[in-house]
Every structure is written in structure tokens, then in C-alpha cells.
PDB file of C-alpha atoms and ligand atoms in Angstrom:
ATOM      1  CA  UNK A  30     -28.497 -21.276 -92.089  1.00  0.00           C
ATOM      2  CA  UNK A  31     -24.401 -21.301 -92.633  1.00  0.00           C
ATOM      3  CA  UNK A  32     -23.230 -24.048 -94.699  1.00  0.00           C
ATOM      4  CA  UNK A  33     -21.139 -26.727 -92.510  1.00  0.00           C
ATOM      5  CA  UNK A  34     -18.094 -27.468 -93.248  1.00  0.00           C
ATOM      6  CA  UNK A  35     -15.866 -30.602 -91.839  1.00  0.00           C
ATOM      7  CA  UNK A  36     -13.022 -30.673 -89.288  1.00  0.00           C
ATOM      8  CA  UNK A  37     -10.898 -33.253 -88.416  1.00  0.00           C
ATOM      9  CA  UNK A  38      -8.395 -32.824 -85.664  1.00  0.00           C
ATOM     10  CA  UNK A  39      -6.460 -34.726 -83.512  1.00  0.00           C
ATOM     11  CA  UNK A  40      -7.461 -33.561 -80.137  1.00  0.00           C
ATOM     12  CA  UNK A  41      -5.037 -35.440 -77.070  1.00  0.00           C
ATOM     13  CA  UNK A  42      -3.856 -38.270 -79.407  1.00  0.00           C
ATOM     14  CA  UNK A  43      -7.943 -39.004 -80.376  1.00  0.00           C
ATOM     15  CA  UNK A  44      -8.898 -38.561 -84.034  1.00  0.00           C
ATOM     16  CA  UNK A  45     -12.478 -36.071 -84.215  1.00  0.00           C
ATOM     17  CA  UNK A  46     -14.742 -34.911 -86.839  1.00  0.00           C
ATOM     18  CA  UNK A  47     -17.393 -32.482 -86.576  1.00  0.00           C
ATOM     19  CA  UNK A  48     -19.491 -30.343 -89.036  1.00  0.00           C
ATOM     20  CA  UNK A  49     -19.631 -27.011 -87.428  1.00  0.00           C
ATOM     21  CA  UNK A  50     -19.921 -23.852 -88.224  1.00  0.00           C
ATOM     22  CA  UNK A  51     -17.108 -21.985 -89.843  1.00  0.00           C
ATOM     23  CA  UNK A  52     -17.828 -18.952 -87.040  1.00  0.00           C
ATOM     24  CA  UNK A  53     -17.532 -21.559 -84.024  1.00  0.00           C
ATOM     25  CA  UNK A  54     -14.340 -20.440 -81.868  1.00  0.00           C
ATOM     26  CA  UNK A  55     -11.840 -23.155 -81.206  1.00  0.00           C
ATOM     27  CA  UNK A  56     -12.429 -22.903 -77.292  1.00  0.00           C
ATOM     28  CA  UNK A  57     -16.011 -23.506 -77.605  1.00  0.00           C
ATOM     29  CA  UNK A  58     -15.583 -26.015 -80.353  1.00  0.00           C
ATOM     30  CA  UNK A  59     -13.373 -27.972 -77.710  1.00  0.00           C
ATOM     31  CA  UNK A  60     -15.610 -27.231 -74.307  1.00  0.00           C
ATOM     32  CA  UNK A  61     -19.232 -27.988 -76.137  1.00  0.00           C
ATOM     33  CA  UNK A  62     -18.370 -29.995 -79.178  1.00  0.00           C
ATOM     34  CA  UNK A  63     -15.867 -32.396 -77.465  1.00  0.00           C
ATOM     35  CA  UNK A  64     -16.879 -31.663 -73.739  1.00  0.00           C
ATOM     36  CA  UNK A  65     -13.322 -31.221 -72.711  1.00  0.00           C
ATOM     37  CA  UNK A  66     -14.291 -28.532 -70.182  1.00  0.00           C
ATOM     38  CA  UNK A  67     -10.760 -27.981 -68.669  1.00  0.00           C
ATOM     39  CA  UNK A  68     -10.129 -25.452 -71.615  1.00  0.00           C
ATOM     40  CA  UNK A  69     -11.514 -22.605 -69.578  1.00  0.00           C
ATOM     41  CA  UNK A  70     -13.126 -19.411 -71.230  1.00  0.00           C
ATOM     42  CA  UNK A  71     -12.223 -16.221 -69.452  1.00  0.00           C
ATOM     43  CA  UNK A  72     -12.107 -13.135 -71.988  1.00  0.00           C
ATOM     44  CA  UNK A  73     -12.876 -14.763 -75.376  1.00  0.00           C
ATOM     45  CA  UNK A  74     -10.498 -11.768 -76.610  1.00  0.00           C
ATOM     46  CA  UNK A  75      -6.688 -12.870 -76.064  1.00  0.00           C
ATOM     47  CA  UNK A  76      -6.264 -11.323 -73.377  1.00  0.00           C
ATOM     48  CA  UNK A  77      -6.037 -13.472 -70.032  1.00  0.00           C
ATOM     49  CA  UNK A  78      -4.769 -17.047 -71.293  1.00  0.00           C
ATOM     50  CA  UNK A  79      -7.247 -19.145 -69.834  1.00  0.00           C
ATOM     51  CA  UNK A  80      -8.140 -21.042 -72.882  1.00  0.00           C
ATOM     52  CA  UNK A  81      -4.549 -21.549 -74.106  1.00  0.00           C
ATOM     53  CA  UNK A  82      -3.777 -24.849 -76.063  1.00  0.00           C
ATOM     54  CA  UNK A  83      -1.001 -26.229 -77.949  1.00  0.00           C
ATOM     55  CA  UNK A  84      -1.036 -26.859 -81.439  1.00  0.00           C
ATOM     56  CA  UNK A  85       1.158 -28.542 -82.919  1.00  0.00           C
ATOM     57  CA  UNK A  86       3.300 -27.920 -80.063  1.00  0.00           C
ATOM     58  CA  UNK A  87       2.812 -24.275 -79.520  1.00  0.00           C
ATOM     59  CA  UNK A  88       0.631 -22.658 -76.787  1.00  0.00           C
ATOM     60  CA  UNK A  89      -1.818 -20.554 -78.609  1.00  0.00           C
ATOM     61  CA  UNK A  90      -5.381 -18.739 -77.813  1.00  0.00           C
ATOM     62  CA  UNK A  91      -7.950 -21.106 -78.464  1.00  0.00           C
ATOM     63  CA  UNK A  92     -10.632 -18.074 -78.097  1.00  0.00           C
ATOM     64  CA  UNK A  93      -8.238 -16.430 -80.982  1.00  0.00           C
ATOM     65  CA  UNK A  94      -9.036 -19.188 -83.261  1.00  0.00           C
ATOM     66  CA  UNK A  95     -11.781 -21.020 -85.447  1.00  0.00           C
ATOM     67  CA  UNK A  96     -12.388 -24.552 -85.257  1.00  0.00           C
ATOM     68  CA  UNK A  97     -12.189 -24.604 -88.702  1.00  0.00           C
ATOM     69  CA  UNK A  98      -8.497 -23.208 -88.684  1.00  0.00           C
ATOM     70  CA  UNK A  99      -7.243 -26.183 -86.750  1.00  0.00           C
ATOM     71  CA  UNK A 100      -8.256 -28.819 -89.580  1.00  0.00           C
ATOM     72  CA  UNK A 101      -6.011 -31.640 -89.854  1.00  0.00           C
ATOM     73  CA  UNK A 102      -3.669 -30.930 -87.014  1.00  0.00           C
ATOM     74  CA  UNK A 103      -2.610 -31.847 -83.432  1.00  0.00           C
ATOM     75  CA  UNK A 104      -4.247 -30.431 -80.093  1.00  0.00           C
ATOM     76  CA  UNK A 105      -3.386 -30.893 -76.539  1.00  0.00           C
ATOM     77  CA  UNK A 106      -5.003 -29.824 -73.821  1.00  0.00           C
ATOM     78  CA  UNK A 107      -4.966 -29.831 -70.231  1.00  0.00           C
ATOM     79  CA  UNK A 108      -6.836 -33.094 -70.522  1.00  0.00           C
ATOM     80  CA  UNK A 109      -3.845 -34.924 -72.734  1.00  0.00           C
ATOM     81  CA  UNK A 110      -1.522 -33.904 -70.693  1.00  0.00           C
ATOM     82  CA  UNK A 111      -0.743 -36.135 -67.953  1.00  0.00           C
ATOM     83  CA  UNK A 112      -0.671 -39.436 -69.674  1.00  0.00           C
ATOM     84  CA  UNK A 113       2.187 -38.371 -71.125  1.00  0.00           C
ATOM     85  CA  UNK A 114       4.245 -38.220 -67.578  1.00  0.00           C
ATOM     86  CA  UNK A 115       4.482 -40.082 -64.551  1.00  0.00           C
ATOM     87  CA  UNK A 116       6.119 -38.744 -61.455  1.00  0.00           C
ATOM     88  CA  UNK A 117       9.911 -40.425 -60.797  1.00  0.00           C
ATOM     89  CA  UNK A 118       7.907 -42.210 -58.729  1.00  0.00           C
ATOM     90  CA  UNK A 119       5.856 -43.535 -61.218  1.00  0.00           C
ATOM     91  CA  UNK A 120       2.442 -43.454 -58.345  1.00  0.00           C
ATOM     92  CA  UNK A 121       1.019 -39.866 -59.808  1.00  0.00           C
ATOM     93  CA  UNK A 122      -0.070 -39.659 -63.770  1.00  0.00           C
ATOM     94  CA  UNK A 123       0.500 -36.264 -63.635  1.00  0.00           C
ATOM     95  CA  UNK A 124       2.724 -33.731 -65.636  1.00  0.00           C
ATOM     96  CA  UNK A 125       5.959 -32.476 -63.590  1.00  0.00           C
ATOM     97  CA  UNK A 126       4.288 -29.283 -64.322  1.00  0.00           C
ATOM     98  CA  UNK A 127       0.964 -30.134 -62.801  1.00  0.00           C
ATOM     99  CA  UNK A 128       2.657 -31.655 -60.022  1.00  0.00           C
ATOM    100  CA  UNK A 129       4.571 -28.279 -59.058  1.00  0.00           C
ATOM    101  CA  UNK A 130       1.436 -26.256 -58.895  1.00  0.00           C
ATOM    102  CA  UNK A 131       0.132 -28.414 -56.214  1.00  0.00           C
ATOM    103  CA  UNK A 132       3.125 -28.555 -54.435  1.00  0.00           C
ATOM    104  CA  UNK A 133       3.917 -24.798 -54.797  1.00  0.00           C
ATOM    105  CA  UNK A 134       0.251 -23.621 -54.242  1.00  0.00           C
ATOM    106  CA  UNK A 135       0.647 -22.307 -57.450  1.00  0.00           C
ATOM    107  CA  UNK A 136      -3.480 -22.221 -57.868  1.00  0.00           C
ATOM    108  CA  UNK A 137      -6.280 -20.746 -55.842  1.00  0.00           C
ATOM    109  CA  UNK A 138      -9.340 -21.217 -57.696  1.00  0.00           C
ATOM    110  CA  UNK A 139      -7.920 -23.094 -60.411  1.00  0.00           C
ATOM    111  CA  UNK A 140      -9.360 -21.212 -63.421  1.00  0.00           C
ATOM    112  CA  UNK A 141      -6.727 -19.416 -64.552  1.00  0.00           C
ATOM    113  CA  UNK A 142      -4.242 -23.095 -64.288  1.00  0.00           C
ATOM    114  CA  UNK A 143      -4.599 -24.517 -67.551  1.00  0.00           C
ATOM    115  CA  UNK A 144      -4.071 -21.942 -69.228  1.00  0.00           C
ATOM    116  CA  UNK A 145      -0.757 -21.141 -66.851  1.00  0.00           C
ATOM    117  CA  UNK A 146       0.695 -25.001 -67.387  1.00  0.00           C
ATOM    118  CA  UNK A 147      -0.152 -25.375 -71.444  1.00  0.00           C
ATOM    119  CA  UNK A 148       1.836 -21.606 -71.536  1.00  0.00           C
ATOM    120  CA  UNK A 149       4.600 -23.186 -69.328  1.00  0.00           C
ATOM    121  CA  UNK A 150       5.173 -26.398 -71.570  1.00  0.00           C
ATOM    122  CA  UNK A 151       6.572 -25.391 -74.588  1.00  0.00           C
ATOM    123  CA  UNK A 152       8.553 -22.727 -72.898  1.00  0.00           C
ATOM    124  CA  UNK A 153      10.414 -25.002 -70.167  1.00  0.00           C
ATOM    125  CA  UNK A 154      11.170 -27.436 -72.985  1.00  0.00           C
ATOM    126  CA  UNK A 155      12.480 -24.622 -74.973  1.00  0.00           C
ATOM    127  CA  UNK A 156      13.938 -22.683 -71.571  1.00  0.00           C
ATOM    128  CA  UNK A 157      14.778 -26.035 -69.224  1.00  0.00           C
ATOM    129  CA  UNK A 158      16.822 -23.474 -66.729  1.00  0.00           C
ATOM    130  CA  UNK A 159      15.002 -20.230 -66.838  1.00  0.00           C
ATOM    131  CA  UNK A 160      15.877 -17.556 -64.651  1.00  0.00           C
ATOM    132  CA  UNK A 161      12.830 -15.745 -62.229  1.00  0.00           C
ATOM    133  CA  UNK A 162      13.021 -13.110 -65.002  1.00  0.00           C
ATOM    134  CA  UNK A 163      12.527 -15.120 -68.079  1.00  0.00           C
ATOM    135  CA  UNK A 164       9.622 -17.093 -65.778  1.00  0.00           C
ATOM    136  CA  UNK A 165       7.434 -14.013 -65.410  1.00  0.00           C
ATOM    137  CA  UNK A 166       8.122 -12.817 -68.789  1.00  0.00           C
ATOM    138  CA  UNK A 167       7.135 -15.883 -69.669  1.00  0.00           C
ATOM    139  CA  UNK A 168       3.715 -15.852 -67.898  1.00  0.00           C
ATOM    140  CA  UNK A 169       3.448 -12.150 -68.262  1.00  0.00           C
ATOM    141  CA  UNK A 170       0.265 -12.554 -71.127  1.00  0.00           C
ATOM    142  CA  UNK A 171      -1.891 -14.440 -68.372  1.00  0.00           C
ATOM    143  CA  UNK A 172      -3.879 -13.501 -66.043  1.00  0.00           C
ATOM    144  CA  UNK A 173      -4.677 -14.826 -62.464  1.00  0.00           C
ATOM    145  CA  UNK A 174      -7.859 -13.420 -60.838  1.00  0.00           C
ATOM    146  CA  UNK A 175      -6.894 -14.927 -57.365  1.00  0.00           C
ATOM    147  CA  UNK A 176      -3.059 -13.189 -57.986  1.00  0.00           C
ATOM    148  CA  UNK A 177      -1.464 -16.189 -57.222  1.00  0.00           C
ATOM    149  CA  UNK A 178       1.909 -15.182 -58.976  1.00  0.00           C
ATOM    150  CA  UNK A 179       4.449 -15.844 -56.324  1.00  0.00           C
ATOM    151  CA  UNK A 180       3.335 -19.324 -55.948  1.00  0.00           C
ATOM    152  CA  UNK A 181       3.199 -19.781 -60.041  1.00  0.00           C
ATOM    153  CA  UNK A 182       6.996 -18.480 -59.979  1.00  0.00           C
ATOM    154  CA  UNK A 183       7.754 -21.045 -57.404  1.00  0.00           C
ATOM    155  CA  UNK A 184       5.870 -23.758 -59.535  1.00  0.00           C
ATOM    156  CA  UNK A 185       7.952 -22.810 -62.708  1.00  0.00           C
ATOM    157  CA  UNK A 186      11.321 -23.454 -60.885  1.00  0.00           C
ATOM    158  CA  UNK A 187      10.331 -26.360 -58.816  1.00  0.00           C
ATOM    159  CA  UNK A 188       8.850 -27.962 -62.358  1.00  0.00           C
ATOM    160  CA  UNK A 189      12.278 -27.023 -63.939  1.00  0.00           C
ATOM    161  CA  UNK A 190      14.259 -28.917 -61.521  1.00  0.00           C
ATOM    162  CA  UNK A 191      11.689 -31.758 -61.909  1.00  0.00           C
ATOM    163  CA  UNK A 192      12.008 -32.169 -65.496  1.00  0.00           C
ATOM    164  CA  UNK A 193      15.716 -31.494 -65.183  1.00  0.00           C
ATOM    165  CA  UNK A 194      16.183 -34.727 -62.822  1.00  0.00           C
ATOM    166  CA  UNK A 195      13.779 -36.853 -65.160  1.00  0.00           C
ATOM    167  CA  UNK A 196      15.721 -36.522 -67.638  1.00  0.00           C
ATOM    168  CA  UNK A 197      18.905 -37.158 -65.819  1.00  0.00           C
ATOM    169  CA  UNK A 198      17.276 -40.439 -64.777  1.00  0.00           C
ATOM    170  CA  UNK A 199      16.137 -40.729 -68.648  1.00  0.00           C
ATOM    171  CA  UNK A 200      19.413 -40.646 -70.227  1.00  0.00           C
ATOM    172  CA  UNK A 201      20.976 -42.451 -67.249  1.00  0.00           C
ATOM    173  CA  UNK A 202      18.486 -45.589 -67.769  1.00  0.00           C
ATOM    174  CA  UNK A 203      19.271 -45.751 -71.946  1.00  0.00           C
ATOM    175  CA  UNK A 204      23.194 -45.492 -71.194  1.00  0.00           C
TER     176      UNK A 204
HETATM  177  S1  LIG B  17     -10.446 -16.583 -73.068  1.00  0.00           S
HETATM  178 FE1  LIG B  17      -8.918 -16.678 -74.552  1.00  0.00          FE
HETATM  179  S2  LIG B  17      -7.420 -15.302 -73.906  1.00  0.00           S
HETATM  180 FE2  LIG B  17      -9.035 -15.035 -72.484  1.00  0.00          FE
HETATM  181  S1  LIG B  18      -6.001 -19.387 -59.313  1.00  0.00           S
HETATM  182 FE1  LIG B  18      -7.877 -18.325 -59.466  1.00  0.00          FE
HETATM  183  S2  LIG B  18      -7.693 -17.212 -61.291  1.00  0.00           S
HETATM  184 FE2  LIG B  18      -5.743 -18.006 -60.961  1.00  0.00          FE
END
């Protein structure tokens, strides 16, 4: 049998450590290890974007990686991100980005989604005005079985102006 080695990771702002295998992928460390399911597993080969993460901020391939790689760092996923946001409202504890999606019907199925919004973070903070170019460059490495694309597009600019008028209200409340 493989020796075991240790990982500890933060994983949505929760400390973990686990003995795994130094062969166990990242995604399935995260769907069977630490049952968050909502990493989804489409080609285990980097090619659709279904089981993208961010760590330490950046949207990566968790199918690309070993659990073992991640060791002492910082992992969101779809799971960690909504606590994080409320809605100007403040009655939905959902991410702007989340929030988009439903309101664009930027998902069919929904497997392809998390993948889509943990892509979308980083770049809208990076990009907070992105034109419909940079958005499908920007989603051009994942896939969506059900071809929802319009409706993605649609989500990516409605989530931009979201963010854009939270912030507004953000810098407007600590004047
Ligand atoms: S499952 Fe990782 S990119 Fe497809
Ligand atoms: S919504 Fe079904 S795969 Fe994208």
C-alpha cells in the first residue's frame, strides 16, 4: 500500500486534515474526502472547467491537481462562496454572481455552473467592466453541455453591474 502523507488546507474558511494518498486528485479529494459535492467532475483532464476552484484566489483545475499539492493553502469553492455576499438587499446569501445566473437563465442543468461562476470571480474582480468580448474569452476554456452561452454572457454583464453598484453603495456607506 502507498505511504500516506498529511494535508492540511483551508477549504471555505474551515481548517482540514486528511492522510491521503499522494495520487488522490484534488477534485475527488474535495467531493469524497470533504463531501463538498458542488465541485463537479466532468473530464478529469482540463478540459471542460467543471471542477474549477480558487486557490489562493485563482480559478484553477481541481482535476489538474493533487491533494497533496494544495498543502497549507486556501480553497474556495462553490460552497464558500455565498457567505461572503448578500444581495443590496441583504434577503438572498448569495454571490452577485450566483444571483445573475438565475436571473439571466444562465444554467440549464446546472453542471457545468460552478465551474462557470469560480472562473468568473477572479476575472470580474480583475475585469469589473468587461466588454462581451473579453466575457467569452473569458469563459472560452469551459464547457456547457446544455449550450447555455447566451444566457452565461448575459449573467457576466448583469453580475458586473451588480458588483459595480455594491460597491458604489460600499464606498458611499464608509464616506
Ligand atoms: S473535470 Fe476538470 S477540467 Fe473537466
Ligand atoms: S447548464 Fe447544463 S452543462 Fe451547462
Amino acid at each position: 500500500m502507498t505511504d500516506l502523507q498529511t494535508v492540511s488546507v483551508t477549504v471555505n474558511g474551515q481548517p482540514y486534515e486528511r492522510d491521503v494518498e499522494p495520487r488522490l486528485l484534488l477534485s475527488d479529494f474535495l467531493r469524497h474526502e470533504l463531501r463538498l459535492t458542488g465541485t463537479h467532475v466532468g473530464c478529469e483532464h482540463g478540459s471542460c472547467g467543471s471542477c474549477t476552484i480558487l486557490l489562493d484566489g485563482d480559478a484553477v483545475r481541481s482535476c489538474l491537481l493533487f491533494a497533496v499539492q494544495v498543502h497549507g493553502h486556501e480553497i474556495t469553492t462553490i460552497e464558500g462562496l455565498a457567505p461572503e455576499w448578500t444581495s443590496a438587499s441583504g434577503l438572498e446569501a448569495l454571490h452577485p454572481i450566483q444571483l445573475a445566473f438565475r436571473e439571466t437563465h444562465g444554467l440549464q442543468c446546472g453542471f457545468c455552473t460552478p465551474g462557470f461562476i469560480l472562473t468568473l470571480v477572479p476575472f470580474l474582480e480583475e475585469n469589473p467592466n468587461p466588454s462581451e468580448e473579453e466575457i467569452r474569452q473569458a469563459i472560452s476554456g469551459n464547457l456547457c453541455r446544455c449550450t447555455g452561452y447566451q444566457g452565461i454572457v448575459d449573467a457576466v454583464r448583469l453580475a458586473a453591474q451588480e458588483m459595480g453598484n455594491l460597491q458604489i453603495a460600499e464606498e458611499t456607506r464608509t464616506d
